[in-house]
Short mmCIF file of C-alpha atoms in Angstrom, two decimals:
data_model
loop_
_atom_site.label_atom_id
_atom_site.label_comp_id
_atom_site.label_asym_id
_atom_site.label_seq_id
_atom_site.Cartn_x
_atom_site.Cartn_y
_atom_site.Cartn_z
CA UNK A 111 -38.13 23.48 11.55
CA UNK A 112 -34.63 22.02 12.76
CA UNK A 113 -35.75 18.86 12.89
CA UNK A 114 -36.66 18.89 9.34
CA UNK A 115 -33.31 20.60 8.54
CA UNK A 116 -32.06 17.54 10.21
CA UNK A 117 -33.81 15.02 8.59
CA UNK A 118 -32.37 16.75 5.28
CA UNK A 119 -28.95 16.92 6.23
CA UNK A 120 -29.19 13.09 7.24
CA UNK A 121 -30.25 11.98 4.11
CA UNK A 122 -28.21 14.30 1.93
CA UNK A 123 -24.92 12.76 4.24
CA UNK A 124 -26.29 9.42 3.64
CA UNK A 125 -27.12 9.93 -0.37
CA UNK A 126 -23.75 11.26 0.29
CA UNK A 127 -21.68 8.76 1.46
CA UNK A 128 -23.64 6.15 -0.67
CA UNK A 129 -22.24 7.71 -3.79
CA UNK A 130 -18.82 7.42 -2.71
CA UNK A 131 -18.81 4.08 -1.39
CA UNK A 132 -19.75 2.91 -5.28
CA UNK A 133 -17.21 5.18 -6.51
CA UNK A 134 -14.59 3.26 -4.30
CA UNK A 135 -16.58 -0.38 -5.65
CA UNK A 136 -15.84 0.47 -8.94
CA UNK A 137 -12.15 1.75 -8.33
CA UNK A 138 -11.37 -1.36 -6.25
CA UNK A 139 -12.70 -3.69 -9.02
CA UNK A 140 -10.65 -1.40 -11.77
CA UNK A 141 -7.60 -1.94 -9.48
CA UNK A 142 -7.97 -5.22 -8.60
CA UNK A 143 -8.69 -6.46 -12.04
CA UNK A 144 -5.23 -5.10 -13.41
CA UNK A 145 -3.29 -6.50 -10.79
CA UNK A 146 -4.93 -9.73 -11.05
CA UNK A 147 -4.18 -9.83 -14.68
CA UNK A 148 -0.47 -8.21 -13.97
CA UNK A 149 0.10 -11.35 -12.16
CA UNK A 150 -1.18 -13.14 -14.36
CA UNK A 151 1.07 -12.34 -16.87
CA UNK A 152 4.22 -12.26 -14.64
CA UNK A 153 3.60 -16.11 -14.61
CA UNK A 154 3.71 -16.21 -18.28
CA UNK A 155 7.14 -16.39 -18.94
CA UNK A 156 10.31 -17.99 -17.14
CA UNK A 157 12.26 -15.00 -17.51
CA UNK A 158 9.42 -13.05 -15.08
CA UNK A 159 9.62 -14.86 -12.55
CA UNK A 160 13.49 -15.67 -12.54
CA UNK A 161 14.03 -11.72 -12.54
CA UNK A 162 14.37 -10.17 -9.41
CA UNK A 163 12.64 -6.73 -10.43
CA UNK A 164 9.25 -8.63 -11.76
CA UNK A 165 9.17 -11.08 -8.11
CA UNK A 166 9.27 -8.21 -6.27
CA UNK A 167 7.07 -6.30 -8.66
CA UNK A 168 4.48 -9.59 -8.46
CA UNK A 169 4.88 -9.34 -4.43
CA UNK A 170 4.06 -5.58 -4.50
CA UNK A 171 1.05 -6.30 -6.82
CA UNK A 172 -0.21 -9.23 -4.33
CA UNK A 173 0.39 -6.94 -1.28
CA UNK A 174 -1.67 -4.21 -3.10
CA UNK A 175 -4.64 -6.33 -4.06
CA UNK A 176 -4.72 -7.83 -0.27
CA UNK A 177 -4.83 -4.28 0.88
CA UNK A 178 -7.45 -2.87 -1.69
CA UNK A 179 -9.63 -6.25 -0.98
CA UNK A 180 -9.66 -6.02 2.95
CA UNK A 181 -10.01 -2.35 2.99
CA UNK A 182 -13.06 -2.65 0.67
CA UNK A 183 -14.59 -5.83 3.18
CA UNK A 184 -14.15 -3.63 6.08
CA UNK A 185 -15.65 -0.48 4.23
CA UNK A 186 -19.04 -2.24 3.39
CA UNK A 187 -19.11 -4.01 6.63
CA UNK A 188 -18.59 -0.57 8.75
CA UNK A 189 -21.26 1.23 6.18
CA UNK A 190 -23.77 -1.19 6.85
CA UNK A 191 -23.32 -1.39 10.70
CA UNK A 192 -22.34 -5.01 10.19
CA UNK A 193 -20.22 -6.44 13.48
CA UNK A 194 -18.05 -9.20 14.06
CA UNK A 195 -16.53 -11.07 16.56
CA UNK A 196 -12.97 -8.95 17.79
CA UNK A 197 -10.99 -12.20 17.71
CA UNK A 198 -11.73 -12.45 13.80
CA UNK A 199 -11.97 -8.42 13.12
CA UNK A 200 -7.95 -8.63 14.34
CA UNK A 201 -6.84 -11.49 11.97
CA UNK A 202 -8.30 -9.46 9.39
CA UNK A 203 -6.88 -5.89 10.84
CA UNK A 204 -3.46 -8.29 11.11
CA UNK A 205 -3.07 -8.83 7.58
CA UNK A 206 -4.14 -5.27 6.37
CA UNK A 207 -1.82 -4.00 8.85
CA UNK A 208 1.17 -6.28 8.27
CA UNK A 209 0.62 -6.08 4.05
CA UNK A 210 0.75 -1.93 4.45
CA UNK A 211 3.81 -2.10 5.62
CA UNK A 212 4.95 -5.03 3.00
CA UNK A 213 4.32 -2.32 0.24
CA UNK A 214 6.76 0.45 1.29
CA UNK A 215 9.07 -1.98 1.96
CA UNK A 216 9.05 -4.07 -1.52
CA UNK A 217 9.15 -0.62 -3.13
CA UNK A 218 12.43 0.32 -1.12
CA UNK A 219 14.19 -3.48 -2.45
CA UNK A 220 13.11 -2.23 -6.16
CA UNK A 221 14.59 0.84 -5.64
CA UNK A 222 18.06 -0.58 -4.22
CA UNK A 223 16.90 -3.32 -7.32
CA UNK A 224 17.48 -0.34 -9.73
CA UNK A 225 20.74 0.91 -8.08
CA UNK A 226 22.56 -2.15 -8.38
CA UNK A 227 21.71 -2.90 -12.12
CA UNK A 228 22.69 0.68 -12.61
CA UNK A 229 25.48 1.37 -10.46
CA UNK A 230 26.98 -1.86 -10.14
CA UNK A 231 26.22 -3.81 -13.35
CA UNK A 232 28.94 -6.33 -12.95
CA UNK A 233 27.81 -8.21 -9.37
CA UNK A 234 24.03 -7.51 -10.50
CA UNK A 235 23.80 -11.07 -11.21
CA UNK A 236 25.49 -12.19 -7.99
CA UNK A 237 23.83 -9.66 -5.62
CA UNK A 238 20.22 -10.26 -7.55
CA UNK A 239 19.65 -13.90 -7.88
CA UNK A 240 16.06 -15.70 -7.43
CA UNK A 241 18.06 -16.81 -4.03
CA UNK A 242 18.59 -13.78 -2.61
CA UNK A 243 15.41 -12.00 -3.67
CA UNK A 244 13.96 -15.47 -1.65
CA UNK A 245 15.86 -14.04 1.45
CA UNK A 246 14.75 -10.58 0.92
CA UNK A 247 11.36 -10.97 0.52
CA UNK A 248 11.56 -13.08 3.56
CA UNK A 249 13.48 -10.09 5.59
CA UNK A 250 10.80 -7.62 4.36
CA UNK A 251 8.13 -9.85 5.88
CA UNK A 252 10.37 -10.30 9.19
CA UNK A 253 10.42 -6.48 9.55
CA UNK A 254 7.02 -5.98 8.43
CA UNK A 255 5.64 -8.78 11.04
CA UNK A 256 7.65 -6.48 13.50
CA UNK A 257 6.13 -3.80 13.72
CA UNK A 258 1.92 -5.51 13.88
CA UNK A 259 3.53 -7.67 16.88
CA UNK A 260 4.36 -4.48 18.95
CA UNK A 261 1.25 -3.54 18.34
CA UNK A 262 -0.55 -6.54 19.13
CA UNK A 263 1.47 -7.31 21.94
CA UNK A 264 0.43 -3.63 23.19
CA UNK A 265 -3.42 -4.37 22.56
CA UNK A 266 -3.25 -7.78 24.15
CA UNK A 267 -1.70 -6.48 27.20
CA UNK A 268 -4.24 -3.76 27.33
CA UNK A 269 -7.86 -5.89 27.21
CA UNK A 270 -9.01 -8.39 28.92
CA UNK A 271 -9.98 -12.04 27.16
CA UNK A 272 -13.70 -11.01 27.77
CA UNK A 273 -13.11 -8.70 25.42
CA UNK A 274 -12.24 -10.94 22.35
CA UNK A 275 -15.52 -12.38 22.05
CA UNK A 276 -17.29 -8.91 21.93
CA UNK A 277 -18.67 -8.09 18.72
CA UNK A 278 -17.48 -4.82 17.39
CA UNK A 279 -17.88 -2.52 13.74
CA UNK A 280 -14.18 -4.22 12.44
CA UNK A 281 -11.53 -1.42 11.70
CA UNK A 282 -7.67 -0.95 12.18
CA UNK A 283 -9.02 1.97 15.43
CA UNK A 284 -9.88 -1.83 17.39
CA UNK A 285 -5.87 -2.31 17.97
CA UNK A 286 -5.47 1.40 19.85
CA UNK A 287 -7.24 1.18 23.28
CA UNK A 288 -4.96 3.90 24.75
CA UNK A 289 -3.63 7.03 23.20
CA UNK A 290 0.15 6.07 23.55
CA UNK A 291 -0.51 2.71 21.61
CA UNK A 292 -1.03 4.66 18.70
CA UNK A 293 1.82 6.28 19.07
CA UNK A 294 4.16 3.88 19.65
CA UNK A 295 2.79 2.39 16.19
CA UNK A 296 3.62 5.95 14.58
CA UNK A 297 6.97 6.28 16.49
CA UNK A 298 7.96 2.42 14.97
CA UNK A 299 6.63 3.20 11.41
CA UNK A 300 7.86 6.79 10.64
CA UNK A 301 11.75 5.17 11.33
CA UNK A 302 11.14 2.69 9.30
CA UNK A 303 10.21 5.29 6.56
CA UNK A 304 12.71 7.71 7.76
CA UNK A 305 15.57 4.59 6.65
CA UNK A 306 13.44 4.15 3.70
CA UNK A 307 13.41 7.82 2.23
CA UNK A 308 17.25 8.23 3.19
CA UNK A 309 17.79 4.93 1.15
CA UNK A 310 15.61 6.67 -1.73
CA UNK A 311 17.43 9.54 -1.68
CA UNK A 312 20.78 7.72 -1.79
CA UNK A 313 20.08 5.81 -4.24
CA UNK A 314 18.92 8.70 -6.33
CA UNK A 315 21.97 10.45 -6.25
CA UNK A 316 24.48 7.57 -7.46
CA UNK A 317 21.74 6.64 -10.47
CA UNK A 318 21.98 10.55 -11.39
CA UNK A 319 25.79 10.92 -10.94
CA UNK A 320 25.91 7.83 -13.33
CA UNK A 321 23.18 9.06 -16.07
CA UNK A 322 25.48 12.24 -15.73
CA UNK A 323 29.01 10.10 -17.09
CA UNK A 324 26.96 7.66 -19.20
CA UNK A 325 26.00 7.86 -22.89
CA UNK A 326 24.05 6.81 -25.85
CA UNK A 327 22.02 3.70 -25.47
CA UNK A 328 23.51 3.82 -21.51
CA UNK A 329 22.24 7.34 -20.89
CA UNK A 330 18.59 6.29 -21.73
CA UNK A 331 18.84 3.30 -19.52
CA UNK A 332 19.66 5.02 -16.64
CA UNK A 333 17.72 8.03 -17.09
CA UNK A 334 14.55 5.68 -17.16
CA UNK A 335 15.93 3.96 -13.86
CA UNK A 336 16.46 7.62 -12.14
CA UNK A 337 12.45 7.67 -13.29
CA UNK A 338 11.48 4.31 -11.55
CA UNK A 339 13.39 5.62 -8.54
CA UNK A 340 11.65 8.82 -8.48
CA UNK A 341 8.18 7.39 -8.76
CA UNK A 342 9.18 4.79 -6.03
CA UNK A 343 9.72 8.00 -3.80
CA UNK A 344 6.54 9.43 -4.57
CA UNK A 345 4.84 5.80 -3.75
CA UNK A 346 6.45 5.84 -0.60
CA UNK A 347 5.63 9.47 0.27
CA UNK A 348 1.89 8.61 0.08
CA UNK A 349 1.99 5.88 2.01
CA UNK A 350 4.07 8.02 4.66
CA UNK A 351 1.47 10.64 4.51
CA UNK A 352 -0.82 7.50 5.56
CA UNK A 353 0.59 7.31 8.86
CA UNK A 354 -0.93 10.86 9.57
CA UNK A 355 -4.20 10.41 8.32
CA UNK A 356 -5.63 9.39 11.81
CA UNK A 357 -4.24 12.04 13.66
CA UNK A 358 -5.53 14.58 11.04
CA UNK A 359 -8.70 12.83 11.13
CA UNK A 360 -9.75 12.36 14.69
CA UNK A 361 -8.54 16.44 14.79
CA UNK A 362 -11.06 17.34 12.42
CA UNK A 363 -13.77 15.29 13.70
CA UNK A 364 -13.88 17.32 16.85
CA UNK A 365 -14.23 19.96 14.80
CA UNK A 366 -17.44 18.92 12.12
CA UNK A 367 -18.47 15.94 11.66
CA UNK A 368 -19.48 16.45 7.69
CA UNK A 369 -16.20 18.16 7.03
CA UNK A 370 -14.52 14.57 8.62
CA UNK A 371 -16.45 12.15 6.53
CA UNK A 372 -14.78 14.59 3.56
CA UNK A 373 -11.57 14.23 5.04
CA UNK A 374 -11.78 10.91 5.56
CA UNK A 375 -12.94 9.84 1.99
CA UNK A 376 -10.30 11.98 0.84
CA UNK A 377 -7.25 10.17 2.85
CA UNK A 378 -8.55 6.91 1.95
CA UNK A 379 -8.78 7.77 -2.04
CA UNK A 380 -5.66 10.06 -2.43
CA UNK A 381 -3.40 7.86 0.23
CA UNK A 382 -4.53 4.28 -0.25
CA UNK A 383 -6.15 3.75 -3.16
CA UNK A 384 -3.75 5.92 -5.35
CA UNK A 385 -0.67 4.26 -4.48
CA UNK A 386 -1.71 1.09 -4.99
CA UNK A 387 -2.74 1.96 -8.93
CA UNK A 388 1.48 3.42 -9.15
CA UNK A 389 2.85 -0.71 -8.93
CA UNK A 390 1.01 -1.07 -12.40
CA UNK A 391 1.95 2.18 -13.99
CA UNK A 392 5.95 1.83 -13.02
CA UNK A 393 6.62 -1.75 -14.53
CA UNK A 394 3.56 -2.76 -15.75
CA UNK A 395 3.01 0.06 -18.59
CA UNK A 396 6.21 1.66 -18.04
CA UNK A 397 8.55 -1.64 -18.53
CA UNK A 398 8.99 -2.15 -22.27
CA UNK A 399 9.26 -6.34 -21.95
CA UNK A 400 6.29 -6.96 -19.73
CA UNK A 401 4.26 -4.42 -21.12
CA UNK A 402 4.94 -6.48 -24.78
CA UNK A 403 3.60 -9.72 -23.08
CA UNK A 404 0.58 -8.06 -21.07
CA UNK A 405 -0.19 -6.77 -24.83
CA UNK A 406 -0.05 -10.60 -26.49
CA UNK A 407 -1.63 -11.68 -23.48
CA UNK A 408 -4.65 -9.27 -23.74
CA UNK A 409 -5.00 -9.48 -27.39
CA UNK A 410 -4.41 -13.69 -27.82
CA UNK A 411 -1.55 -13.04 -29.62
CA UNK A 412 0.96 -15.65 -30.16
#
């Protein structure tokens, strides 16, 4: 009799678990095909990609859609036991990692973006220029490449070159071979968000104490910019809740097994999947001028 009850549990956790892998297929492709046509569209006109709020915007959307596309390859590869050699399972565990934390910070230069053009509309130009958002994009891939080289410099220290030629199920757990590697990787990334939130936050109050003192036409402005700074902040606070997924995660596992694979498929829908479908919502819907051209676009107008 338990072994039957086992047999039944198996295949109801595997009926399971194939439902919800096709429900993450068909978010992935919903995703993916709106960024793709975002960018699309942001290479349209001149004035989209001479704008520092759209290049960032377009290098938010690219760093999304790398994210959402590895994340799905290594989903269906670990769901069908598929393995792969560890040298090539950390290239591809490099980029996810590196392009996670490209996101947060693209979304803190939009935010600082938005202060500027708000709070300091005269040296917007200046401060804003397709040169400088060059350098910054640059600088947010510097910091970004940071962080992954700790922890591949931890990891490399830690196996020996036997092990690169193992093959392995591919995921992001390959990198953390002792406890403390981990968290070193947690330590590094919750200061980075710690600087990011207190630049949110900052931000948030000189846009408000502006919309407070401006009016008319100025008002509405700004009060949509204290929106896009807001939603930024939420963007952010997802992807900081990320960072504590695993920990939550491998607690609940020792715990029930079932109850993890909910957890699990939770985390990975509510705190990387749903942040990447925000990029589109704040300029791509929300922005009045690239929402007008997305529209012609769509619809073959001239």
């Amino acid at each position: 009799m338990a072994d039957n009850y086992s047999v039944v549990d198996g295949e109801s956790l595997h009926r399971q678990i194939n439902d919800q892998v096709i429900i993450v297929q068909i978010l992935v492709m919903i995703f993916l095909s709106i960024n793709m046509l975002l960018i699309v569209t942001f290479f349209k006109k001149e004035c989209f990609y001479t704008t520092t709020r759209y290049i960032l915007f377009a290098v938010a959307l690219l760093s999304d859609s790398m994210i959402l596309l590895v994340t799905d390859i290594l989903l269906i590869l670990s769901y069908f036991r598929f393995t792969m050699q560890v040298g090539l399972c950390i290239i591809l565990c490099f980029m996810l990692y590196l392009y996670y934390t490209v996101t947060p910070f693209t979304l803190t230069a939009m935010t600082l973006e938005r202060y500027v053009a708000i709070c300091m509309p005269l040296r917007h130009g200046e401060l804003c220029s397709p040169c400088n958002t060059i350098h910054c994009i640059l600088i947010i891939h510097g910091l970004s490449f940071i962080t992954i080289s700790i922890v591949l410099s931890t990891f490399i220290a830690s196996v020996s070159l036997s092990f690169y030629t193992q093959f392995k199920i591919c995921s992001m757990e390959i990198f953390f071979v002792h406890r403390w590697q981990d968290h070193i990787r947690s330590a590094i990334s919750q200061f980075y968000f710690l600087v990011m939130c207190v630049i949110i936050v900052f931000t948030y109050v000189k846009i408000m104490k502006v919309a407070k003192a401006a009016s008319g036409d100025d008002k509405k402005s700004t009060w949509k910019g204290l929106r896009t700074v807001v939603l930024h902040g939420f963007q952010l606070l997802l992807c900081l809740i990320q960072l504590w997924c695993p920990f939550i995660e491998r607690a609940v596992l020792q715990i029930d097994f079932m109850l993890f694979v909910q957890v699990r498929y939770f985390n990975y829908i509510m705190f990387s999947l749903a942040p990447r479908c925000l990029s589109p919502l704040v300029y791509g819907l929300r922005d009045e001028k690239f929402f007008l051209e997305l529209k012609s676009y769509i619809f073959f107008c001239p």
